[in-house]
XYZ file of C-alpha atoms in Angstrom:
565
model
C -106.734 -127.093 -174.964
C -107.895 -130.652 -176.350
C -107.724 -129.628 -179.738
C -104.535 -126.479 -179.236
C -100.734 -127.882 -180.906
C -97.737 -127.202 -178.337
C -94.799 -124.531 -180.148
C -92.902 -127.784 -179.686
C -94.774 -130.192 -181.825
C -95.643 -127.352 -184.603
C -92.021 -126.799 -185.231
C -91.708 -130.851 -186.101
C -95.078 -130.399 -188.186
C -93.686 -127.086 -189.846
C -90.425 -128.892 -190.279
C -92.229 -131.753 -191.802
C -94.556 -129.771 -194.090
C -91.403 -128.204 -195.524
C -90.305 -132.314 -196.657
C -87.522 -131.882 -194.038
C -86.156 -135.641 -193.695
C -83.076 -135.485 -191.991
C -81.897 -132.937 -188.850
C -78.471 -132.785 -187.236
C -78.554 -131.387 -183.851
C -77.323 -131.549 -180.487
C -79.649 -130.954 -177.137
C -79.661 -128.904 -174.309
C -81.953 -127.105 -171.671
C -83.871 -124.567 -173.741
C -84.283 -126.588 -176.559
C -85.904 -129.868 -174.685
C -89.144 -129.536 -175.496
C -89.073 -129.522 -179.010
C -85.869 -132.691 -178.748
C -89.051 -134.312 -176.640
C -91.835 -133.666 -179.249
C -89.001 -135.355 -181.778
C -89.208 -138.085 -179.988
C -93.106 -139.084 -181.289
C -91.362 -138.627 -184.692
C -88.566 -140.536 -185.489
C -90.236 -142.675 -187.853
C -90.462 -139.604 -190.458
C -87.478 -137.352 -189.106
C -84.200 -138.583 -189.148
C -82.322 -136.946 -185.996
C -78.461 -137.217 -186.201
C -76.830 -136.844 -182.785
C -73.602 -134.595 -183.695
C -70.849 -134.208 -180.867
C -70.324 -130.290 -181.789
C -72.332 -127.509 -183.039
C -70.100 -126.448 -184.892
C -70.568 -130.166 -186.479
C -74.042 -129.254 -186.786
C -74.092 -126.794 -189.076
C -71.623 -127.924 -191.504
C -73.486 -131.721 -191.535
C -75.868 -129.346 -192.789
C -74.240 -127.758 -195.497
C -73.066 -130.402 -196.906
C -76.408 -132.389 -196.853
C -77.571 -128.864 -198.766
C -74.902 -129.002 -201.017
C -75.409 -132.501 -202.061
C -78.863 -132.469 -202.187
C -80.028 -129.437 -203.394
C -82.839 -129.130 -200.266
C -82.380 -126.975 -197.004
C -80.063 -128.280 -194.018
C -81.371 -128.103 -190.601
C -79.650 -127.789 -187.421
C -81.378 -127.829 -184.045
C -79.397 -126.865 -181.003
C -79.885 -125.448 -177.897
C -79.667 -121.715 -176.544
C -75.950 -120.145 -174.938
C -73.218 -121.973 -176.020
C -75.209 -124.395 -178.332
C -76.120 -121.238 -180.281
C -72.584 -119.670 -180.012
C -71.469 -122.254 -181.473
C -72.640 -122.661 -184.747
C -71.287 -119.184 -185.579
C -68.452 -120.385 -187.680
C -70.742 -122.732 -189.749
C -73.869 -119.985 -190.440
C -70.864 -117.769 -191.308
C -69.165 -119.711 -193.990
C -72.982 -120.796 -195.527
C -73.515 -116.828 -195.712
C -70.540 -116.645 -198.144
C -70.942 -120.070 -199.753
C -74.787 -119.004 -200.681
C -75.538 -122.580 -199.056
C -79.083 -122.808 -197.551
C -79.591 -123.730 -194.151
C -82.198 -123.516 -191.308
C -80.351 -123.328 -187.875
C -82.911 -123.366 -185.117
C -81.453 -122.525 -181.116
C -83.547 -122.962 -178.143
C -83.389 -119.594 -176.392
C -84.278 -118.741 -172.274
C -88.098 -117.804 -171.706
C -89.309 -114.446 -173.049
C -89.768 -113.493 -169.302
C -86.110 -113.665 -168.950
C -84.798 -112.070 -172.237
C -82.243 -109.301 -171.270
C -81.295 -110.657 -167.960
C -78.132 -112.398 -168.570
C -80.033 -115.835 -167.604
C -78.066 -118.912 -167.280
C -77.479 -119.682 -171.107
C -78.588 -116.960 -172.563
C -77.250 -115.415 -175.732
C -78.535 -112.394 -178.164
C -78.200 -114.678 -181.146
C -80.209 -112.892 -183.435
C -77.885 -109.697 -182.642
C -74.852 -111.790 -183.269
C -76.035 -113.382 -186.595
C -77.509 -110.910 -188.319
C -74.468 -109.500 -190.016
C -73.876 -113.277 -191.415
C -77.488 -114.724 -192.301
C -79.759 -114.124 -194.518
C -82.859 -113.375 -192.357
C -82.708 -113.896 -187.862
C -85.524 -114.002 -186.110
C -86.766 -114.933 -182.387
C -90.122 -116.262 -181.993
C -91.520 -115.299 -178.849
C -95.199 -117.107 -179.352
C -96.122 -120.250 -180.119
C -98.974 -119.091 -182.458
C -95.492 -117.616 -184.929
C -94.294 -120.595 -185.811
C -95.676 -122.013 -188.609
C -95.362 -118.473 -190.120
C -91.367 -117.953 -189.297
C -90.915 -121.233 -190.422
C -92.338 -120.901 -193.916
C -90.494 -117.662 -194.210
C -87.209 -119.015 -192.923
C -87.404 -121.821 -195.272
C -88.734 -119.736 -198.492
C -85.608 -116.959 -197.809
C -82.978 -119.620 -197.396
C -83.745 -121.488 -200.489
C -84.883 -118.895 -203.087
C -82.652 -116.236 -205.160
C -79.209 -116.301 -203.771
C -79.226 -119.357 -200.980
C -78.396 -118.885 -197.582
C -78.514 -119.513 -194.037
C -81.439 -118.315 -191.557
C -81.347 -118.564 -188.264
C -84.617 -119.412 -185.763
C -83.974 -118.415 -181.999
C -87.179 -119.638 -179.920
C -88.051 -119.281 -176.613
C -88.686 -121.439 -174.149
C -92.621 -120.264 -173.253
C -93.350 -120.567 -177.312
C -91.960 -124.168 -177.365
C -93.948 -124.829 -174.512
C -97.255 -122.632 -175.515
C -100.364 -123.674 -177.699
C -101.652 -122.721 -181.032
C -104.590 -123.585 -183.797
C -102.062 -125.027 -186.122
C -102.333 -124.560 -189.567
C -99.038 -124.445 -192.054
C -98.545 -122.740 -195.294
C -95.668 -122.382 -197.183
C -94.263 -119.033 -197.879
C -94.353 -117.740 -201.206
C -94.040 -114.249 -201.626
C -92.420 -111.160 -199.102
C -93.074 -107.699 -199.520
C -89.697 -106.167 -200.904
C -88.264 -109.633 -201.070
C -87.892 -110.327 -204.677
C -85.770 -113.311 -205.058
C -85.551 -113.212 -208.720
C -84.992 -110.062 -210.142
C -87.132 -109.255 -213.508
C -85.298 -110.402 -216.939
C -84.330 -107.480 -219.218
C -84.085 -107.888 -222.617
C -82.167 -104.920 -223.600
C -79.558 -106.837 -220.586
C -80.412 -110.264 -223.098
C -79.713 -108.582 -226.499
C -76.498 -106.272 -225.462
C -74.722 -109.264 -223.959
C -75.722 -111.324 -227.235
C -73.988 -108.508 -229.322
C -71.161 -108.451 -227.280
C -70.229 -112.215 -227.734
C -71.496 -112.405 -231.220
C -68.427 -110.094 -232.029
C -65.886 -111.029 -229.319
C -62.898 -113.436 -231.028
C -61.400 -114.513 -227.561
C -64.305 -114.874 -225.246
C -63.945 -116.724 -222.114
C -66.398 -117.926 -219.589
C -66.141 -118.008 -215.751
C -68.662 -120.321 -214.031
C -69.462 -120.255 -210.205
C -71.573 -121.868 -208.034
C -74.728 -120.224 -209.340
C -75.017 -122.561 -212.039
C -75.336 -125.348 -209.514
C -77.789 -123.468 -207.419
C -79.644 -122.569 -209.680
C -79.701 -126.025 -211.549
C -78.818 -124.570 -214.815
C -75.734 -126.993 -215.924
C -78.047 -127.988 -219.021
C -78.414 -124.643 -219.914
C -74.685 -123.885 -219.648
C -73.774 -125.827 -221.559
C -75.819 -125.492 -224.412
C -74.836 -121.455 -224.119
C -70.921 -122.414 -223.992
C -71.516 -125.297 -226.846
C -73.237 -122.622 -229.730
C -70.544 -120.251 -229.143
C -68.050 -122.461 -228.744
C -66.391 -120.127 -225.011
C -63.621 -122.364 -223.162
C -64.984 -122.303 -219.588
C -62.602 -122.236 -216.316
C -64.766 -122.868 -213.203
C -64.195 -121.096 -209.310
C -63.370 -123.523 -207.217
C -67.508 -124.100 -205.861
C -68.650 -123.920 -209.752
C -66.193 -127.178 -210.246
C -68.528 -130.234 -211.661
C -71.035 -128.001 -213.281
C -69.594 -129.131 -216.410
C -67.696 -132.506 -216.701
C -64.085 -132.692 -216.188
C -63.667 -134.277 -219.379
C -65.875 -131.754 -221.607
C -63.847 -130.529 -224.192
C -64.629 -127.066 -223.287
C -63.603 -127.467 -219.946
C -60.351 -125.480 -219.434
C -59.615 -125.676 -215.634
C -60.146 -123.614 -212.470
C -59.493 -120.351 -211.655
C -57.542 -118.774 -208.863
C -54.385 -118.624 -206.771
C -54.047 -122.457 -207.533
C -55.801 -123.067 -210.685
C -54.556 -123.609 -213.369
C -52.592 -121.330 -215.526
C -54.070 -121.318 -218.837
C -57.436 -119.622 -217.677
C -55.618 -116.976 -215.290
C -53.135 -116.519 -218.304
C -56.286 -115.950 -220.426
C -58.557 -114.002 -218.498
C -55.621 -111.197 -218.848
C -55.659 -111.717 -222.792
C -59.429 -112.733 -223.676
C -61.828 -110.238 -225.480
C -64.775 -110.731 -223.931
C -64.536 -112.499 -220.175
C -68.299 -113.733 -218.993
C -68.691 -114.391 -215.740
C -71.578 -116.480 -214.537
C -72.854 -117.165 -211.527
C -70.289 -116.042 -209.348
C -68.557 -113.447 -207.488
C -64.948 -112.047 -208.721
C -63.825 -113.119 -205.522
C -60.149 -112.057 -204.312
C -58.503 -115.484 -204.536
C -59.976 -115.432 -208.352
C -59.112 -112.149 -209.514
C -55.627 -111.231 -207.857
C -54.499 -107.229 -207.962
C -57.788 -106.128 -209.013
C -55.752 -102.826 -210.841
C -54.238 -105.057 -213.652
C -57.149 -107.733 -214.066
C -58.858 -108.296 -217.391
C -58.300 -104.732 -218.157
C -58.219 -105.572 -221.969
C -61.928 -107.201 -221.505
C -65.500 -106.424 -222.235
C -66.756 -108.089 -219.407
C -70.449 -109.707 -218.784
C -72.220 -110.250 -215.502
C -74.651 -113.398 -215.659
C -75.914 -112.960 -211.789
C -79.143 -112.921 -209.627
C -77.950 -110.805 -206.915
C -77.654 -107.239 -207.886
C -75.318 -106.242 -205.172
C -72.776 -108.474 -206.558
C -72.751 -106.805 -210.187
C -70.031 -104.288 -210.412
C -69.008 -104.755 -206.497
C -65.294 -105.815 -207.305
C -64.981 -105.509 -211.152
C -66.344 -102.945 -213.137
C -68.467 -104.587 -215.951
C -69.470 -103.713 -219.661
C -72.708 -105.580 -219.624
C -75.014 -107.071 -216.540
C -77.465 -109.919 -217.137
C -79.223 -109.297 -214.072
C -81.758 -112.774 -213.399
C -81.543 -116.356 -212.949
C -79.089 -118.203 -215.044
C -81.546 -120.920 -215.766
C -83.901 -118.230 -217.187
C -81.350 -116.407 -218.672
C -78.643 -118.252 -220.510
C -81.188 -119.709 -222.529
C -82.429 -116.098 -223.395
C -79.286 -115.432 -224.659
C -77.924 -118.420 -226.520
C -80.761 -117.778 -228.389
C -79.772 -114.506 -230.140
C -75.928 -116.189 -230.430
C -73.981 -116.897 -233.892
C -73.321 -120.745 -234.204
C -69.377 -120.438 -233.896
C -65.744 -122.736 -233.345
C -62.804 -121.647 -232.154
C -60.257 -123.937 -232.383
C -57.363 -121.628 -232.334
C -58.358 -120.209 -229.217
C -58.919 -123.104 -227.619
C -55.391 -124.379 -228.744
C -54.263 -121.907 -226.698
C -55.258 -123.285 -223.457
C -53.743 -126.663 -224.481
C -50.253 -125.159 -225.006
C -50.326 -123.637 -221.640
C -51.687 -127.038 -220.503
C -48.787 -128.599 -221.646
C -46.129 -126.099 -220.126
C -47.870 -126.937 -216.894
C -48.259 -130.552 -217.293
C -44.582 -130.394 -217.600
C -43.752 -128.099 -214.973
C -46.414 -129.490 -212.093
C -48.714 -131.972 -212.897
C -46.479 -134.767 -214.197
C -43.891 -134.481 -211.060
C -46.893 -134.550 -208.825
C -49.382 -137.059 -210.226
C -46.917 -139.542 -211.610
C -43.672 -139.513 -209.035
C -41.525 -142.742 -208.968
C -39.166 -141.849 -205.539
C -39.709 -140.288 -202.749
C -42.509 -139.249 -200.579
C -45.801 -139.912 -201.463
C -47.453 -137.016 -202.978
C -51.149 -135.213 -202.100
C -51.588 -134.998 -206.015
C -50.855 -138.977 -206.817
C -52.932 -140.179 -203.956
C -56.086 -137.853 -204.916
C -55.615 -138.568 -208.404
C -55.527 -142.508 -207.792
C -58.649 -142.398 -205.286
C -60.138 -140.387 -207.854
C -60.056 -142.842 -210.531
C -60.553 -145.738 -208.013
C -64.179 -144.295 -207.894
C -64.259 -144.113 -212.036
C -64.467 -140.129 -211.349
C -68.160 -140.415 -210.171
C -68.044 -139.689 -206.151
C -68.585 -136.676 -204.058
C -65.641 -134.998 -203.172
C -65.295 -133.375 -199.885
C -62.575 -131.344 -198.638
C -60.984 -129.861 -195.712
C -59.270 -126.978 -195.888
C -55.797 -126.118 -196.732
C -53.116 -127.630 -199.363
C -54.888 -130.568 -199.355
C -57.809 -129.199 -200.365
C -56.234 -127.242 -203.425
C -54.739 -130.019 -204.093
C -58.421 -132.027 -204.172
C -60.098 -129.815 -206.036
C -57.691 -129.493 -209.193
C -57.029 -133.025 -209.343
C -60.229 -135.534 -208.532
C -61.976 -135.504 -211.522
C -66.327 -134.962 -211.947
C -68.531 -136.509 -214.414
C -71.708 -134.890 -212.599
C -72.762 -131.791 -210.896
C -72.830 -131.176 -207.381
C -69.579 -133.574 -206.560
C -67.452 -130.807 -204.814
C -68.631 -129.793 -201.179
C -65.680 -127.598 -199.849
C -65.513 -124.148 -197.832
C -64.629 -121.994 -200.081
C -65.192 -118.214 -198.834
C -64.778 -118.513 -195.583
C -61.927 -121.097 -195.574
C -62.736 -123.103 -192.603
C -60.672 -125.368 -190.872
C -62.241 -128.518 -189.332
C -65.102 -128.204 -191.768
C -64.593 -131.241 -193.727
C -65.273 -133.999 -191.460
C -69.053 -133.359 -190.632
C -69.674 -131.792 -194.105
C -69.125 -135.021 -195.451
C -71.401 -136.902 -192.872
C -74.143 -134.592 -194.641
C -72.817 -135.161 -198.398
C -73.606 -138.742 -197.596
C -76.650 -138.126 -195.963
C -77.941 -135.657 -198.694
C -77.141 -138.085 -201.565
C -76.953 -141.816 -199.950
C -76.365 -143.764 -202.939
C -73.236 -141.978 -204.050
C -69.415 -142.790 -202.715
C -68.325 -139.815 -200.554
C -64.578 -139.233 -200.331
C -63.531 -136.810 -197.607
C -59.740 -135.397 -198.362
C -58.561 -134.034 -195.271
C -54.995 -132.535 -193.212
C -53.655 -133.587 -190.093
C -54.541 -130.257 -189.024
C -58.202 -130.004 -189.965
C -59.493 -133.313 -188.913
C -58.056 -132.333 -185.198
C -60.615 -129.165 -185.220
C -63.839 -131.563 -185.299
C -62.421 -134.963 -185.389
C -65.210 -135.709 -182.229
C -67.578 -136.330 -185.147
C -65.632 -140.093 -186.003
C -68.443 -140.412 -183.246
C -70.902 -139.433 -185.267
C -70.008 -141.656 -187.950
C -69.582 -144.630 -185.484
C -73.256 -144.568 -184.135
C -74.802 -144.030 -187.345
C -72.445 -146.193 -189.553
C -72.165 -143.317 -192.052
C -70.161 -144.614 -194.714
C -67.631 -142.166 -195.611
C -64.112 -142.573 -196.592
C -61.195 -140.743 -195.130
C -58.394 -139.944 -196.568
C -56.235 -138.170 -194.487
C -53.128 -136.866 -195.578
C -50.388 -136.136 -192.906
C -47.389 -134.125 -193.815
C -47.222 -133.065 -189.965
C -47.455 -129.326 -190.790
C -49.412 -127.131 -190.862
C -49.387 -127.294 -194.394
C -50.451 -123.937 -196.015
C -49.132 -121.687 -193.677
C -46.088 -123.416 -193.959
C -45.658 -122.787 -197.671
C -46.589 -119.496 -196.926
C -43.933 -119.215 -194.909
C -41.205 -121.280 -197.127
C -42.223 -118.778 -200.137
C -42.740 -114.943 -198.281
C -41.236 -115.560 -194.519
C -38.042 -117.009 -195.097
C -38.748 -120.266 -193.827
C -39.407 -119.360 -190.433
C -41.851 -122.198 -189.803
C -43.515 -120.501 -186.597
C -45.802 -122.758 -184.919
C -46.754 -125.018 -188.159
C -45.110 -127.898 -187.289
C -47.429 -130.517 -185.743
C -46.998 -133.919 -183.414
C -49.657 -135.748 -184.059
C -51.314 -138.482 -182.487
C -51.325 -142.400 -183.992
C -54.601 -141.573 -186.043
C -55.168 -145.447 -186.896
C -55.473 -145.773 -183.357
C -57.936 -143.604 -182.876
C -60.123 -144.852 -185.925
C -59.933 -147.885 -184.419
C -61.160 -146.693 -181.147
C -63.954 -145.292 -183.078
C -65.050 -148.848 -184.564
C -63.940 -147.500 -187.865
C -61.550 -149.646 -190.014
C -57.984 -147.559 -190.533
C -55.031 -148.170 -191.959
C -51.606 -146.218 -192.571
C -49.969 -146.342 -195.786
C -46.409 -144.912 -196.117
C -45.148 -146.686 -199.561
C -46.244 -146.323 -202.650
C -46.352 -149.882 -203.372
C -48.811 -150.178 -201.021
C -51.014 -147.488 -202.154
C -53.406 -148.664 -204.082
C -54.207 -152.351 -202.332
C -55.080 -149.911 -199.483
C -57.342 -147.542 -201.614
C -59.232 -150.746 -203.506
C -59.604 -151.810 -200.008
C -61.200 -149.033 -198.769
C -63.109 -148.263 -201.741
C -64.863 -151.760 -201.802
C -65.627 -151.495 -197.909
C -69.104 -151.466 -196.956
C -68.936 -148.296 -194.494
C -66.606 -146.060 -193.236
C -62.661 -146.414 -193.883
C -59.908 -143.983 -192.599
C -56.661 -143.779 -194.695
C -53.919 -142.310 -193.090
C -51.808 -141.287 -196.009
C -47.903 -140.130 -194.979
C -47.216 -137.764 -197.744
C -43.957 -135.195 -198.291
C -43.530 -133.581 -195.567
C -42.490 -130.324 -197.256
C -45.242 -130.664 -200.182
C -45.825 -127.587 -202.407
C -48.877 -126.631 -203.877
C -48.251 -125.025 -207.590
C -49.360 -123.328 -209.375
C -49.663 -120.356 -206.947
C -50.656 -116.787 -207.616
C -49.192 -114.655 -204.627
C -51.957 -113.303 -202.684
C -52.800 -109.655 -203.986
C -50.623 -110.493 -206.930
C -51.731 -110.199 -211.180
C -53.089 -113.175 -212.353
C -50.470 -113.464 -214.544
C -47.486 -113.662 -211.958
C -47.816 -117.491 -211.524
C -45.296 -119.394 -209.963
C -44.152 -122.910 -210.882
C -42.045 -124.470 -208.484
C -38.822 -125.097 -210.640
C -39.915 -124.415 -213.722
C-alpha cells in the first residue's frame, strides 16, 4: 500500500484539482476521516466551521453566487445530511451550483437503520441535479469530476455526494481528470438558426417589445451580450428579482423588476407590449400572476438553455433554445438599428404615478417610524451603489431588492424560488467569502435572523466582515400584511417578542448598535460602513410597514395595488 491514496485524501486532491479554495462544513462520525485528511491541508483549503447545516449549504450558495465557481459543503451522515435539505432544495430552484458531500455509515451497514444513517440519495433526488453514493474508494476521483462538471454546466445546480465510511477509509491508484462530456448529458443544447432568424423577424417588426431578464444572463455571463442585444433594438428591460444587476440600475433601459412587488410600469406593460422576450428565466408564478389573462396580446420569445422550461407555464411564439451568451449575439446580429422613445416614455409616466403613490412616502419620510425603504435606500448609497446585497426573506427583502441600487452584476444573492427563511445570514458569510474585496450588506427581519442566527458564530471566529442590517418591526412581517390585506387583520401568531439583539451581537464580539431615530440614522450607517469587520444594525422600523406595490397572489398583473393611492 506504500504507493495506494486513502478515499479520504483523494476527495481533498479531487476537491483541489477542481480549484476548490474554500469549504463550509460541519463534522461528525462518518465523515472523520476525510475532516482528518483536511487537516494536512489547510494551507490550500480554506475550511469554515459553520454551527448548522443548514448554514452550510447556503454559505455555499452564496459563495457560488458571488463568485461564479461551485460551493462545497462537507457534513456528516444522519442528521448532518438531513439537514442540508432546505439549502440543496432552494439551489435546485435558484439554478445555483453546489457540491454537498455527507459522510454516510459503512457499505456493510447500508439498509440496517445504523446509528446515523440516512437514504440521502433517495431523499435528494427529487431536488438535485445528479445524487450519488460512492461505495469504493477507487470512485472518487470519477464522481467527483462528474459532480462538479453537472453542477456547473447548462442550467447550474446542486449535486449531492453521499460516501461511505469503508471508501473514505479504502485505497486507490489515484489519478484525477476532469469531466467533460456524459452520455445523454448535453448541457448546451445545439443553436438553431431557423430559432436565430424567426426571433430576429419577430422583433424587427414588433413596435412595443419588451424584454424580461432572469438569472440566466448572470449564469451564463452574458451581461455584455445583453446589452448590446437590448441597446440595437432599443427593448426597455424589467429584470426577475435573481436577474437584478445584470444590467445597471442606472442604464437608461433599465425599467424595473417584475413581479408581485415590482414595479408597475413593466407588469403594466407586459399586458400591453407587442412582442414580450423573455431571457434567461422561468415565467415563474410570482412574475406572471393569473396565467389566463397574462401577455395574451404578445408574441412572445423564449431565450433559454433548458428545454423543459420553454413553453412549461406560458405558451410561446418563438423558442431560442441555447446559451444566451451564444445566442443573443446570433440574434442582434440579424436586428434593425432602432429607438423608441415613445415607448419608453411610457414606463416613465407610470414611474411617476408610482413615485408619487409609493416611493416618495417610503424613501423620503419626515415623521414617524423609520421606514425599510429609507434605511435600504440610505445604506445603499452609503456604499456609492457598488456592494453585494444579501437578503433574507420576507418584506424586507422586497423591500431590498427594489430599492438598493447595482452598478455591477452579480450584487443580489437572495432566495428567490424557494423563499427561505433564515437563509440570509450564512449566505452572506459566503458572498463575502466568494468575492472578498467587495462590501457585503446583509438586509435581514427579526424573524429570519432567529432561524440561523447561530452563524454570528461563524462570523466571530473567522472575523467575516459583513454588515447587518436588521430591521425589526416585531412581526412577522409578510404574513402579517397578508393578513392586514386578505384575513381581516387577524394577526394569528405573527407578532414576535424579541430578544435585545445588540446584546447578543455583543456577546458574539461583533460591534452592534440600535438606532430608533432618524436623526441618528445615518452617523450609525457611516459608522458601520467605515468599520473594519463585521457591524450589526438593529434598525426599529414601522411596526405595521407595507410593502407596495403588490400584485395579489394568483391575481392579473395588472390588478396592482398602491396603498392609498
Amino acid at each position: 500500500m506504500e504507493n495506494k491514496t486513502t478515499g479520504r485524501e483523494a476527495l481533498i486532491k479531487a476537491l483541489l484539482d477542481e480549484g476548490v479554495e474554500t469549504i463550509f462544513g460541519y463534522p461528525g462520525g462518518q465523515i472523520i476521516p476525510v475532516f482528518d485528511a483536511l487537516y494536512d491541508y489547510k494551507d490550500k483549503i480554506n475550511h469554515i466551521l459553520v454551527r448548522h447545516e443548514q448554514g452550510a449549504t447556503h454559505a455555499a450558495q452564496g459563495y457560488a453566487r458571488t463568485s461564479g465557481k461551485v460551493g462545497v459543503a462537507l457534513v456528516t451522515s444522519g442528521p448532518g445530511a438531513t439537514n442540508t435539505i432546505t439549502g440543496i432544495a432552494d439551489a435546485m430552484l435558484d439554478s445555483t451550483p453546489i457540491v454537498v458531500i455527507s459522510g454516510q455509515v459503512p457499505t456493510s451497514l447500508l439498509g440496517s437503520d445504523a446509528f446515523q444513517e440516512a437514504d440521502v440519495v433517495g431523499i435528494t433526488q427529487p431536488i438535485s441535479k445528479w445524487s450519488y453514493q460512492i461505495r469504493k474508494a477507487e470512485d472518487i476521483p470519477w464522481a467527483i469530476a462528474r459532480a462538479f462538471y453537472i453542477a456547473s454546466t447548462g442550467r447550474p445546480g446542486p449535486v449531492v455526494i453521499d460516501i461511505t465510511k469503508d471508501a473514505q477509509n479504502g485505497f486507490l491508484d489515484y489519478q484525477y481528470k476532469k469531466e467533460t462530456y456524459i452520455r445523454s448529458y448535453q448541457p448546451k443544447p445545439d443553436v438553431k438558426p431557423n430559432e436565430i432568424e424567426t426571433a430576429a423577424e419577430i422583433i424587427n417588426n414588433a413596435k412595443k417589445p419588451l424584454a424580461l431578464v432572469g438569472q440566466g444572463v448572470i449564469l451564463g455571463s452574458a451581461e455584455k451580450e445583453l446589452l448590446a442585444f437590448l441597446e440595437k433594438a432599443g427593448i426597455p428591460a424589467a429584470s426577475t428579482v435573481l436577474g437584478l444587476s445584470a444590467i445597471p440600475t442606472d442604464h437608461p433601459l433599465q425599467i424595473g423588476m417584475l413581479g408581485m412587488h415590482g414595479n408597475i410600469g413593466p407588469n403594466l406593460k407586459t399586458n400591453e407590449c407587442d412582442v414580450l422576450i423573455g431571457i434567461g428565466m422561468r415565467f415563474d408564478d410570482r412574475v406572471t400572476g393569473d396565467l389566463n389573462t397574462y401577455a395574451k396580446q404578445a408574441k412572445i420569445i423564449h431565450f433559454d438553455i433548458d428545454k423543459a422550461e420553454i413553453n412549461k407555464n406560458v405558451p410561446v411564439t418563438a423558442r431560442v433554445l441555447g446559451d444566451v451568451k451564444e445566442t443573443l449575439p446570433k440574434v442582434t446580429e440579424l436586428l434593425k438599428p432602432a429607438n423608441r422613445p415613445e415607448w419608453l416614455d411610457e414606463f416613465k409616466a407610470c414611474y411617476k404615478r408610482e413615485y408619487d403613490a409609493v416611493i416618495e412616502s417610503e424613501l423620503y419620510s419626515t415623521s414617524g417610524q423609520l421606514k425599510m425603504g429609507e434605511v435600504i435606500n440610505k445604506v445603499s448609497e452609503a456604499t456609492r451603489n457598488k456592494a453585494v446585497l444579501v437578503t433574507d426573506v420576507g418584506q424586507h427583502q422586497m423591500m431590498a431588492v427594489r430599492y438598493f441600487k447595482y452598478s455591477q452584476s452579480r450584487s443580489v444573492v437572495t432566495s428567490g424560488g424557494l423563499g427561505t427563511m433564515g437563509y440570509g445570514l450564512p449566505a452572506a458569510i459566503g458572498a463575502k467569502y466568494g468575492t472578498p474585496d467587495r462590501t457585503v450588506c446583509l438586509f435581514v427581519g427579526d424573524g429570519g435572523i432567529q432561524m440561523t442566527i447561530q452563524e454570528l458564530g461563524t462570523i466571530m471566529q473567522y472575523d467575516v466582515d459583513v454588515k447587518i442590517i436588521l430591521l425589526n418591526n416585531h412581526f412577522l412581517g409578510m404574513v402579517r400584511q397578508w393578513q392586514e390585506l386578505f384575513f381581516n387583520e387577524r394577526y394569528s401568531e405573527t407578532i414576535m417578542k424579541n430578544p435585545d439583539f445588540v446584546k447578543i451581537g455583543e456577546a458574539y464580539n461583533i460591534p452592534s448598535r440600535k438606532v430608533e431615530t432618524r436623526e441618528e440614522l445615518d452617523q450609525a450607517i457611516a459608522d458601520m460602513i467605515n468599520h473594519k469587520g463585521a457591524f450589526l444594525l438593529d434598525v426599529q422600523v414601522e411596526t405595521k410597514g407595507m410593502v407596495y406595490p403588490m400584485v395579489p397572489a394568483g391575481a392579473s398583473v395588472t390588478n396592482i395595488l398602491l396603498g392609498d393611492e
